[in-house]
PDB file of C-alpha atoms and ligand atoms in Angstrom:
ATOM      1  CA  UNK A   1     131.888  99.005 112.181  1.00 78.00           C
ATOM      2  CA  UNK A   2     133.374 102.426 112.781  1.00 90.00           C
ATOM      3  CA  UNK A   3     131.823 105.705 111.741  1.00 94.00           C
ATOM      4  CA  UNK A   4     133.328 109.187 111.600  1.00 95.00           C
ATOM      5  CA  UNK A   5     130.609 111.224 109.838  1.00 93.00           C
ATOM      6  CA  UNK A   6     127.741 109.740 111.924  1.00 95.00           C
ATOM      7  CA  UNK A   7     127.095 108.496 115.399  1.00 94.00           C
ATOM      8  CA  UNK A   8     124.528 105.672 115.168  1.00 97.00           C
ATOM      9  CA  UNK A   9     123.217 104.365 118.506  1.00 97.00           C
ATOM     10  CA  UNK A  10     121.862 100.806 118.432  1.00 97.00           C
ATOM     11  CA  UNK A  11     118.460 100.669 120.129  1.00 97.00           C
ATOM     12  CA  UNK A  12     117.698  96.947 120.093  1.00 97.00           C
ATOM     13  CA  UNK A  13     119.824  93.793 119.765  1.00 96.00           C
ATOM     14  CA  UNK A  14     118.851  92.729 116.231  1.00 97.00           C
ATOM     15  CA  UNK A  15     117.925  95.886 114.328  1.00 98.00           C
ATOM     16  CA  UNK A  16     117.434  99.637 114.579  1.00 98.00           C
ATOM     17  CA  UNK A  17     119.669 102.600 115.342  1.00 98.00           C
ATOM     18  CA  UNK A  18     118.927 106.201 116.155  1.00 98.00           C
ATOM     19  CA  UNK A  19     121.093 108.827 114.485  1.00 98.00           C
ATOM     20  CA  UNK A  20     121.273 112.320 115.948  1.00 96.00           C
ATOM     21  CA  UNK A  21     123.479 115.285 115.035  1.00 89.00           C
ATOM     22  CA  UNK A  22     122.816 115.131 111.304  1.00 96.00           C
ATOM     23  CA  UNK A  23     120.464 117.258 109.206  1.00 97.00           C
ATOM     24  CA  UNK A  24     119.307 114.947 106.418  1.00 98.00           C
ATOM     25  CA  UNK A  25     117.074 117.661 104.913  1.00 98.00           C
ATOM     26  CA  UNK A  26     120.202 119.411 103.558  1.00 98.00           C
ATOM     27  CA  UNK A  27     122.626 118.241 100.847  1.00 98.00           C
ATOM     28  CA  UNK A  28     124.914 115.559 102.284  1.00 98.00           C
ATOM     29  CA  UNK A  29     128.625 114.910 101.784  1.00 97.00           C
ATOM     30  CA  UNK A  30     129.880 111.722 100.115  1.00 97.00           C
ATOM     31  CA  UNK A  31     131.174 110.441 103.445  1.00 96.00           C
ATOM     32  CA  UNK A  32     127.796 111.023 105.141  1.00 97.00           C
ATOM     33  CA  UNK A  33     125.986 109.160 102.348  1.00 97.00           C
ATOM     34  CA  UNK A  34     128.521 106.334 102.407  1.00 96.00           C
ATOM     35  CA  UNK A  35     128.191 105.926 106.188  1.00 96.00           C
ATOM     36  CA  UNK A  36     124.381 106.114 106.028  1.00 97.00           C
ATOM     37  CA  UNK A  37     124.467 103.304 103.457  1.00 96.00           C
ATOM     38  CA  UNK A  38     126.712 101.264 105.737  1.00 95.00           C
ATOM     39  CA  UNK A  39     124.546 101.995 108.779  1.00 96.00           C
ATOM     40  CA  UNK A  40     121.416 100.907 106.893  1.00 96.00           C
ATOM     41  CA  UNK A  41     123.209  97.653 106.070  1.00 93.00           C
ATOM     42  CA  UNK A  42     124.291  97.141 109.665  1.00 94.00           C
ATOM     43  CA  UNK A  43     121.045  98.095 111.473  1.00 97.00           C
ATOM     44  CA  UNK A  44     118.274  97.525 108.867  1.00 97.00           C
ATOM     45  CA  UNK A  45     116.326 100.599 109.990  1.00 98.00           C
ATOM     46  CA  UNK A  46     117.577 104.075 110.948  1.00 98.00           C
ATOM     47  CA  UNK A  47     115.623 106.650 112.945  1.00 98.00           C
ATOM     48  CA  UNK A  48     116.066 110.435 112.949  1.00 98.00           C
ATOM     49  CA  UNK A  49     114.363 113.237 114.895  1.00 98.00           C
ATOM     50  CA  UNK A  50     113.573 116.856 114.025  1.00 97.00           C
ATOM     51  CA  UNK A  51     113.968 116.600 110.272  1.00 98.00           C
ATOM     52  CA  UNK A  52     111.765 119.168 108.539  1.00 97.00           C
ATOM     53  CA  UNK A  53     111.578 117.600 105.094  1.00 98.00           C
ATOM     54  CA  UNK A  54     109.548 119.164 102.305  1.00 97.00           C
ATOM     55  CA  UNK A  55     108.821 117.039  99.222  1.00 97.00           C
ATOM     56  CA  UNK A  56     111.963 118.201  97.399  1.00 98.00           C
ATOM     57  CA  UNK A  57     114.383 117.586 100.267  1.00 98.00           C
ATOM     58  CA  UNK A  58     112.813 114.194 101.044  1.00 98.00           C
ATOM     59  CA  UNK A  59     113.214 113.169  97.399  1.00 98.00           C
ATOM     60  CA  UNK A  60     116.803 114.447  97.350  1.00 98.00           C
ATOM     61  CA  UNK A  61     117.600 112.348 100.433  1.00 98.00           C
ATOM     62  CA  UNK A  62     116.058 109.226  98.873  1.00 98.00           C
ATOM     63  CA  UNK A  63     117.928 109.727  95.605  1.00 98.00           C
ATOM     64  CA  UNK A  64     121.293 109.473  97.359  1.00 98.00           C
ATOM     65  CA  UNK A  65     120.503 105.745  97.644  1.00 98.00           C
ATOM     66  CA  UNK A  66     118.865 105.034  94.276  1.00 98.00           C
ATOM     67  CA  UNK A  67     116.169 105.965  91.792  1.00 98.00           C
ATOM     68  CA  UNK A  68     112.727 106.667  93.319  1.00 98.00           C
ATOM     69  CA  UNK A  69     109.744 104.424  92.690  1.00 96.00           C
ATOM     70  CA  UNK A  70     106.224 105.617  91.833  1.00 95.00           C
ATOM     71  CA  UNK A  71     103.634 103.747  93.877  1.00 94.00           C
ATOM     72  CA  UNK A  72     101.547 101.335  91.739  1.00 93.00           C
ATOM     73  CA  UNK A  73      98.256 102.200  93.474  1.00 94.00           C
ATOM     74  CA  UNK A  74      98.410 105.592  95.200  1.00 92.00           C
ATOM     75  CA  UNK A  75      99.302 108.679  93.178  1.00 83.00           C
ATOM     76  CA  UNK A  76     101.509 111.394  94.685  1.00 94.00           C
ATOM     77  CA  UNK A  77     100.538 115.057  94.974  1.00 95.00           C
ATOM     78  CA  UNK A  78     100.792 117.355  91.917  1.00 94.00           C
ATOM     79  CA  UNK A  79     104.361 117.623  90.672  1.00 95.00           C
ATOM     80  CA  UNK A  80     105.596 114.909  93.088  1.00 97.00           C
ATOM     81  CA  UNK A  81     104.553 111.502  91.742  1.00 97.00           C
ATOM     82  CA  UNK A  82     107.303 109.836  93.837  1.00 97.00           C
ATOM     83  CA  UNK A  83     105.740 110.966  97.134  1.00 98.00           C
ATOM     84  CA  UNK A  84     103.376 108.464  98.780  1.00 97.00           C
ATOM     85  CA  UNK A  85     101.012 110.358 101.108  1.00 96.00           C
ATOM     86  CA  UNK A  86     100.390 108.645 104.469  1.00 97.00           C
ATOM     87  CA  UNK A  87      97.218 109.918 106.116  1.00 96.00           C
ATOM     88  CA  UNK A  88      94.688 108.809 108.720  1.00 97.00           C
ATOM     89  CA  UNK A  89      91.921 110.778 110.426  1.00 97.00           C
ATOM     90  CA  UNK A  90      88.406 110.380 111.833  1.00 97.00           C
ATOM     91  CA  UNK A  91      87.042 109.557 108.361  1.00 96.00           C
ATOM     92  CA  UNK A  92      89.590 106.862 107.513  1.00 96.00           C
ATOM     93  CA  UNK A  93      88.397 103.312 106.841  1.00 95.00           C
ATOM     94  CA  UNK A  94      91.873 101.878 106.310  1.00 95.00           C
ATOM     95  CA  UNK A  95      95.494 102.988 106.808  1.00 95.00           C
ATOM     96  CA  UNK A  96      98.716 102.053 105.032  1.00 93.00           C
ATOM     97  CA  UNK A  97     100.692  99.150 106.447  1.00 93.00           C
ATOM     98  CA  UNK A  98      98.156  97.659 108.870  1.00 92.00           C
ATOM     99  CA  UNK A  99      99.498  94.167 108.234  1.00 95.00           C
ATOM    100  CA  UNK A 100     103.131  93.032 108.356  1.00 97.00           C
ATOM    101  CA  UNK A 101     104.827  93.660 105.025  1.00 97.00           C
ATOM    102  CA  UNK A 102     107.834  94.667 103.009  1.00 97.00           C
ATOM    103  CA  UNK A 103     106.854  97.633 100.834  1.00 97.00           C
ATOM    104  CA  UNK A 104     105.571  96.729  97.361  1.00 97.00           C
ATOM    105  CA  UNK A 105     107.129  93.257  97.477  1.00 98.00           C
ATOM    106  CA  UNK A 106     104.814  92.514  94.524  1.00 98.00           C
ATOM    107  CA  UNK A 107     107.289  94.322  92.214  1.00 97.00           C
ATOM    108  CA  UNK A 108     109.602  91.992  90.278  1.00 97.00           C
ATOM    109  CA  UNK A 109     112.408  94.314  91.426  1.00 97.00           C
ATOM    110  CA  UNK A 110     111.133  95.148  94.911  1.00 97.00           C
ATOM    111  CA  UNK A 111     112.208  98.365  96.651  1.00 97.00           C
ATOM    112  CA  UNK A 112     115.601  98.659  98.280  1.00 97.00           C
ATOM    113  CA  UNK A 113     114.229 100.918 100.981  1.00 98.00           C
ATOM    114  CA  UNK A 114     111.709 103.520 102.119  1.00 98.00           C
ATOM    115  CA  UNK A 115     112.032 106.886 103.842  1.00 98.00           C
ATOM    116  CA  UNK A 116     108.986 107.841 105.915  1.00 98.00           C
ATOM    117  CA  UNK A 117     108.583 111.317 107.419  1.00 98.00           C
ATOM    118  CA  UNK A 118     105.660 112.098 109.742  1.00 98.00           C
ATOM    119  CA  UNK A 119     104.555 115.723 110.095  1.00 96.00           C
ATOM    120  CA  UNK A 120     101.560 115.127 112.352  1.00 98.00           C
ATOM    121  CA  UNK A 121     101.410 112.421 115.014  1.00 98.00           C
ATOM    122  CA  UNK A 122      98.521 111.442 117.287  1.00 98.00           C
ATOM    123  CA  UNK A 123      98.653 112.341 121.006  1.00 97.00           C
ATOM    124  CA  UNK A 124      99.389 108.652 121.786  1.00 97.00           C
ATOM    125  CA  UNK A 125      99.975 105.549 119.657  1.00 98.00           C
ATOM    126  CA  UNK A 126     100.649 105.260 115.930  1.00 98.00           C
ATOM    127  CA  UNK A 127     103.958 103.451 116.494  1.00 98.00           C
ATOM    128  CA  UNK A 128     105.586 101.371 113.763  1.00 98.00           C
ATOM    129  CA  UNK A 129     107.014  97.900 114.484  1.00 98.00           C
ATOM    130  CA  UNK A 130     109.973  96.566 112.507  1.00 98.00           C
ATOM    131  CA  UNK A 131     111.143  92.931 112.436  1.00 98.00           C
ATOM    132  CA  UNK A 132     114.497  91.581 111.242  1.00 98.00           C
ATOM    133  CA  UNK A 133     114.173  89.154 108.331  1.00 98.00           C
ATOM    134  CA  UNK A 134     117.778  88.077 109.027  1.00 97.00           C
ATOM    135  CA  UNK A 135     117.285  87.211 112.686  1.00 98.00           C
ATOM    136  CA  UNK A 136     114.028  85.415 111.892  1.00 98.00           C
ATOM    137  CA  UNK A 137     115.812  83.294 109.268  1.00 98.00           C
ATOM    138  CA  UNK A 138     118.778  82.539 111.520  1.00 98.00           C
ATOM    139  CA  UNK A 139     116.487  81.300 114.311  1.00 98.00           C
ATOM    140  CA  UNK A 140     114.815  78.642 112.121  1.00 98.00           C
ATOM    141  CA  UNK A 141     115.739  75.020 112.776  1.00 98.00           C
ATOM    142  CA  UNK A 142     118.369  73.548 110.399  1.00 98.00           C
ATOM    143  CA  UNK A 143     115.716  71.135 109.072  1.00 98.00           C
ATOM    144  CA  UNK A 144     113.315  73.937 108.185  1.00 98.00           C
ATOM    145  CA  UNK A 145     116.136  75.930 106.561  1.00 98.00           C
ATOM    146  CA  UNK A 146     116.865  72.925 104.355  1.00 98.00           C
ATOM    147  CA  UNK A 147     113.170  72.527 103.481  1.00 98.00           C
ATOM    148  CA  UNK A 148     112.885  76.199 102.414  1.00 98.00           C
ATOM    149  CA  UNK A 149     115.986  76.111 100.193  1.00 95.00           C
ATOM    150  CA  UNK A 150     115.092  76.751  96.551  1.00 96.00           C
ATOM    151  CA  UNK A 151     111.388  77.448  97.201  1.00 98.00           C
ATOM    152  CA  UNK A 152     109.765  80.476  95.577  1.00 98.00           C
ATOM    153  CA  UNK A 153     106.593  82.399  96.398  1.00 98.00           C
ATOM    154  CA  UNK A 154     104.079  84.477  94.483  1.00 98.00           C
ATOM    155  CA  UNK A 155     103.689  88.079  95.728  1.00 98.00           C
ATOM    156  CA  UNK A 156     100.795  90.149  94.308  1.00 98.00           C
ATOM    157  CA  UNK A 157      99.320  93.605  94.910  1.00 97.00           C
ATOM    158  CA  UNK A 158      95.748  92.695  93.902  1.00 95.00           C
ATOM    159  CA  UNK A 159      94.247  91.681  97.273  1.00 95.00           C
ATOM    160  CA  UNK A 160      95.739  94.560  99.294  1.00 95.00           C
ATOM    161  CA  UNK A 161      95.227  97.367  96.814  1.00 95.00           C
ATOM    162  CA  UNK A 162      91.678  96.372  95.764  1.00 96.00           C
ATOM    163  CA  UNK A 163      90.648  96.104  99.427  1.00 95.00           C
ATOM    164  CA  UNK A 164      92.064  99.549 100.180  1.00 94.00           C
ATOM    165  CA  UNK A 165      90.431 101.041  97.089  1.00 95.00           C
ATOM    166  CA  UNK A 166      87.044  99.491  97.913  1.00 95.00           C
ATOM    167  CA  UNK A 167      87.185 100.883 101.466  1.00 95.00           C
ATOM    168  CA  UNK A 168      88.222 104.298 100.112  1.00 93.00           C
ATOM    169  CA  UNK A 169      85.415 104.288  97.510  1.00 94.00           C
ATOM    170  CA  UNK A 170      87.899 104.251  94.598  1.00 94.00           C
ATOM    171  CA  UNK A 171      86.790 102.515  91.392  1.00 95.00           C
ATOM    172  CA  UNK A 172      89.805 100.451  90.256  1.00 95.00           C
ATOM    173  CA  UNK A 173      88.018  98.294  87.670  1.00 94.00           C
ATOM    174  CA  UNK A 174      90.367  97.556  84.790  1.00 93.00           C
ATOM    175  CA  UNK A 175      93.458  98.365  86.823  1.00 94.00           C
ATOM    176  CA  UNK A 176      96.223  95.773  86.782  1.00 95.00           C
ATOM    177  CA  UNK A 177      98.467  95.406  89.839  1.00 96.00           C
ATOM    178  CA  UNK A 178     102.021  94.035  89.936  1.00 97.00           C
ATOM    179  CA  UNK A 179     102.805  90.374  90.653  1.00 98.00           C
ATOM    180  CA  UNK A 180     106.186  88.755  91.086  1.00 98.00           C
ATOM    181  CA  UNK A 181     107.909  85.541  92.061  1.00 98.00           C
ATOM    182  CA  UNK A 182     110.669  85.781  94.698  1.00 98.00           C
ATOM    183  CA  UNK A 183     112.737  83.204  96.579  1.00 98.00           C
ATOM    184  CA  UNK A 184     111.338  82.427 100.043  1.00 98.00           C
ATOM    185  CA  UNK A 185     114.872  82.812 101.409  1.00 98.00           C
ATOM    186  CA  UNK A 186     116.909  85.532  99.708  1.00 97.00           C
ATOM    187  CA  UNK A 187     120.554  86.432  99.857  1.00 95.00           C
ATOM    188  CA  UNK A 188     120.611  90.156 100.627  1.00 94.00           C
ATOM    189  CA  UNK A 189     122.075  91.934  97.571  1.00 91.00           C
ATOM    190  CA  UNK A 190     124.408  94.111  99.669  1.00 90.00           C
ATOM    191  CA  UNK A 191     125.147  92.306 102.940  1.00 90.00           C
ATOM    192  CA  UNK A 192     125.144  88.795 101.427  1.00 92.00           C
ATOM    193  CA  UNK A 193     123.220  87.563 104.512  1.00 94.00           C
ATOM    194  CA  UNK A 194     120.299  85.176 104.204  1.00 97.00           C
ATOM    195  CA  UNK A 195     116.844  86.582 105.019  1.00 97.00           C
ATOM    196  CA  UNK A 196     113.259  85.316 105.027  1.00 98.00           C
ATOM    197  CA  UNK A 197     111.296  87.142 102.357  1.00 98.00           C
ATOM    198  CA  UNK A 198     107.570  86.413 102.775  1.00 98.00           C
ATOM    199  CA  UNK A 199     104.959  88.718 104.282  1.00 98.00           C
ATOM    200  CA  UNK A 200     101.242  88.609 105.096  1.00 97.00           C
ATOM    201  CA  UNK A 201     100.218  91.519 102.914  1.00 96.00           C
ATOM    202  CA  UNK A 202     101.653  90.560  99.545  1.00 98.00           C
ATOM    203  CA  UNK A 203     102.691  86.893  99.609  1.00 98.00           C
ATOM    204  CA  UNK A 204     100.018  84.557  98.216  1.00 98.00           C
ATOM    205  CA  UNK A 205     101.542  81.118  98.104  1.00 98.00           C
ATOM    206  CA  UNK A 206     104.647  78.978  97.853  1.00 98.00           C
ATOM    207  CA  UNK A 207     104.787  77.690  94.296  1.00 98.00           C
ATOM    208  CA  UNK A 208     106.453  74.289  94.629  1.00 98.00           C
ATOM    209  CA  UNK A 209     104.052  72.669  97.126  1.00 98.00           C
ATOM    210  CA  UNK A 210     100.285  72.103  97.423  1.00 98.00           C
ATOM    211  CA  UNK A 211      98.088  75.014  98.466  1.00 98.00           C
ATOM    212  CA  UNK A 212      97.356  73.281 101.781  1.00 98.00           C
ATOM    213  CA  UNK A 213     101.048  72.839 102.544  1.00 98.00           C
ATOM    214  CA  UNK A 214     101.842  76.381 101.401  1.00 98.00           C
ATOM    215  CA  UNK A 215      99.178  77.796 103.774  1.00 98.00           C
ATOM    216  CA  UNK A 216     100.594  75.822 106.698  1.00 98.00           C
ATOM    217  CA  UNK A 217     104.221  76.772 106.013  1.00 98.00           C
ATOM    218  CA  UNK A 218     103.457  80.443 105.358  1.00 98.00           C
ATOM    219  CA  UNK A 219     101.315  80.591 108.511  1.00 98.00           C
ATOM    220  CA  UNK A 220     104.227  79.249 110.524  1.00 98.00           C
ATOM    221  CA  UNK A 221     106.738  81.630 108.901  1.00 98.00           C
ATOM    222  CA  UNK A 222     104.528  84.696 109.455  1.00 98.00           C
ATOM    223  CA  UNK A 223     104.017  83.849 113.127  1.00 97.00           C
ATOM    224  CA  UNK A 224     107.769  83.260 113.462  1.00 98.00           C
ATOM    225  CA  UNK A 225     108.820  86.533 111.765  1.00 97.00           C
ATOM    226  CA  UNK A 226     106.322  88.468 113.881  1.00 96.00           C
ATOM    227  CA  UNK A 227     107.740  87.296 117.234  1.00 97.00           C
ATOM    228  CA  UNK A 228     108.817  90.187 119.496  1.00 97.00           C
ATOM    229  CA  UNK A 229     112.283  88.641 119.860  1.00 97.00           C
ATOM    230  CA  UNK A 230     113.618  90.374 116.710  1.00 98.00           C
ATOM    231  CA  UNK A 231     111.535  93.525 116.695  1.00 98.00           C
ATOM    232  CA  UNK A 232     112.049  97.172 117.403  1.00 98.00           C
ATOM    233  CA  UNK A 233     109.159  99.563 118.042  1.00 98.00           C
ATOM    234  CA  UNK A 234     109.453 103.187 116.949  1.00 98.00           C
ATOM    235  CA  UNK A 235     107.507 105.936 118.728  1.00 98.00           C
ATOM    236  CA  UNK A 236     107.059 108.802 116.346  1.00 98.00           C
ATOM    237  CA  UNK A 237     107.174 112.494 117.127  1.00 98.00           C
ATOM    238  CA  UNK A 238     106.326 115.226 114.614  1.00 98.00           C
ATOM    239  CA  UNK A 239     109.282 115.557 112.165  1.00 98.00           C
ATOM    240  CA  UNK A 240     110.674 112.070 112.871  1.00 98.00           C
ATOM    241  CA  UNK A 241     112.010 110.028 109.965  1.00 98.00           C
ATOM    242  CA  UNK A 242     112.470 106.259 109.586  1.00 98.00           C
ATOM    243  CA  UNK A 243     114.657 104.893 106.773  1.00 98.00           C
ATOM    244  CA  UNK A 244     114.448 101.124 106.337  1.00 98.00           C
ATOM    245  CA  UNK A 245     115.825  98.401 104.080  1.00 98.00           C
ATOM    246  CA  UNK A 246     112.850  96.454 102.707  1.00 98.00           C
ATOM    247  CA  UNK A 247     114.885  93.281 102.173  1.00 97.00           C
ATOM    248  CA  UNK A 248     116.383  93.187 105.672  1.00 97.00           C
ATOM    249  CA  UNK A 249     113.257  94.142 107.649  1.00 98.00           C
ATOM    250  CA  UNK A 250     109.482  94.127 107.405  1.00 98.00           C
ATOM    251  CA  UNK A 251     107.114  96.431 109.262  1.00 98.00           C
ATOM    252  CA  UNK A 252     103.636  97.033 110.662  1.00 98.00           C
ATOM    253  CA  UNK A 253     101.896 100.384 111.262  1.00 98.00           C
ATOM    254  CA  UNK A 254      99.670 100.241 114.349  1.00 98.00           C
ATOM    255  CA  UNK A 255      96.304 102.017 113.972  1.00 97.00           C
ATOM    256  CA  UNK A 256      95.435 102.415 117.638  1.00 98.00           C
ATOM    257  CA  UNK A 257      94.864 106.190 117.562  1.00 98.00           C
ATOM    258  CA  UNK A 258      91.504 106.542 115.756  1.00 97.00           C
ATOM    259  CA  UNK A 259      89.976 109.185 115.423  1.00 98.00           C
ATOM    260  CA  UNK A 260      93.194 111.225 115.694  1.00 98.00           C
ATOM    261  CA  UNK A 261      95.234 112.466 112.775  1.00 98.00           C
ATOM    262  CA  UNK A 262      98.530 110.904 111.702  1.00 98.00           C
ATOM    263  CA  UNK A 263     100.060 112.346 108.542  1.00 98.00           C
ATOM    264  CA  UNK A 264     103.277 112.128 106.604  1.00 98.00           C
ATOM    265  CA  UNK A 265     104.911 111.188 103.350  1.00 98.00           C
ATOM    266  CA  UNK A 266     107.105 108.367 102.093  1.00 98.00           C
ATOM    267  CA  UNK A 267     109.562 107.988  99.275  1.00 98.00           C
ATOM    268  CA  UNK A 268     110.426 104.500  98.087  1.00 98.00           C
ATOM    269  CA  UNK A 269     113.812 103.653  96.569  1.00 98.00           C
ATOM    270  CA  UNK A 270     113.927 101.188  93.688  1.00 98.00           C
ATOM    271  CA  UNK A 271     115.700  97.876  94.186  1.00 97.00           C
ATOM    272  CA  UNK A 272     116.706  94.906  92.089  1.00 96.00           C
ATOM    273  CA  UNK A 273     115.543  91.355  91.389  1.00 97.00           C
ATOM    274  CA  UNK A 274     116.198  89.155  94.419  1.00 96.00           C
ATOM    275  CA  UNK A 275     118.422  86.120  94.248  1.00 91.00           C
ATOM    276  CA  UNK A 276     117.937  82.846  95.999  1.00 89.00           C
ATOM    277  CA  UNK A 277     120.179  82.103  98.953  1.00 76.00           C
TER     278      UNK A 277
HETATM  279  C1  LIG B 310     104.120 102.028 105.430  1.00 52.76           C
HETATM  280  O1  LIG B 310     105.022 102.536 104.792  1.00 52.76           O
HETATM  281  O2  LIG B 310     103.810 100.852 105.299  1.00 52.76           O
HETATM  282  C2  LIG B 310     103.439 102.857 106.496  1.00 52.76           C
HETATM  283  C3  LIG B 310     104.213 102.789 107.769  1.00 52.76           C
HETATM  284  C4  LIG B 310     103.665 103.725 108.810  1.00 52.76           C
HETATM  285  O3  LIG B 310     102.736 104.498 108.524  1.00 52.76           O
HETATM  286  O4  LIG B 310     104.182 103.686 109.925  1.00 52.76           O
END
């Protein structure tokens, strides 16, 4: 694909590009937005450096790509319900994204993408890993692809959010968390490519088979998706931004920097119901 308003540089064979020479904290032209949308489709995750977002400019950037979501468990700061605070320090018992996942895949219309900005990074560590759901699907054997055709899986927020709330001392009795059924293999709504769409954090079980079989198949698929062969690893600096497509990739935040501080904010862009491949 050719670009004139951007200069994306691929940083690994299957996913990920770094984009320099653009200030995404300022209003963008139509051609910049159009090329960013194309680049997200081509690379799955885009990385930027030295972007000094405040809440308003981060929300403006997200809104170029769709309506913003409000997180079902974690409220945003006053006046900014669409901002998801990301914070870890010496008192933390849990951090966001410690297991492989696609953000809020428990929504019936799961997010198109997420824009994460870190303001404070630890002296070492705190990287985020991204894996390509496309490449993982394409590497399955033809027999397994046939087996997965037409299967659906239950995704639910309950287990993850209640665990986090318990560790954070938050009383969530009476709270109801989203649940949704999605195809195990989706056809990406924009690229039309097939992608695996199950993840350890939110997927509970495959509906059409026994629990025992579902556990075995999901265990195999998770281990497969998480292979380093289709990953990229992002090393954050203060004021870095990652913008990812939650259908094309899944991610894992590595908490190897305790007791240091890592802080930032995320906006999440609404998506649509996913169709079977
Ligand atoms: C998340 O959005 O899951 C958090 C990712 C991160 O903190 O690197």
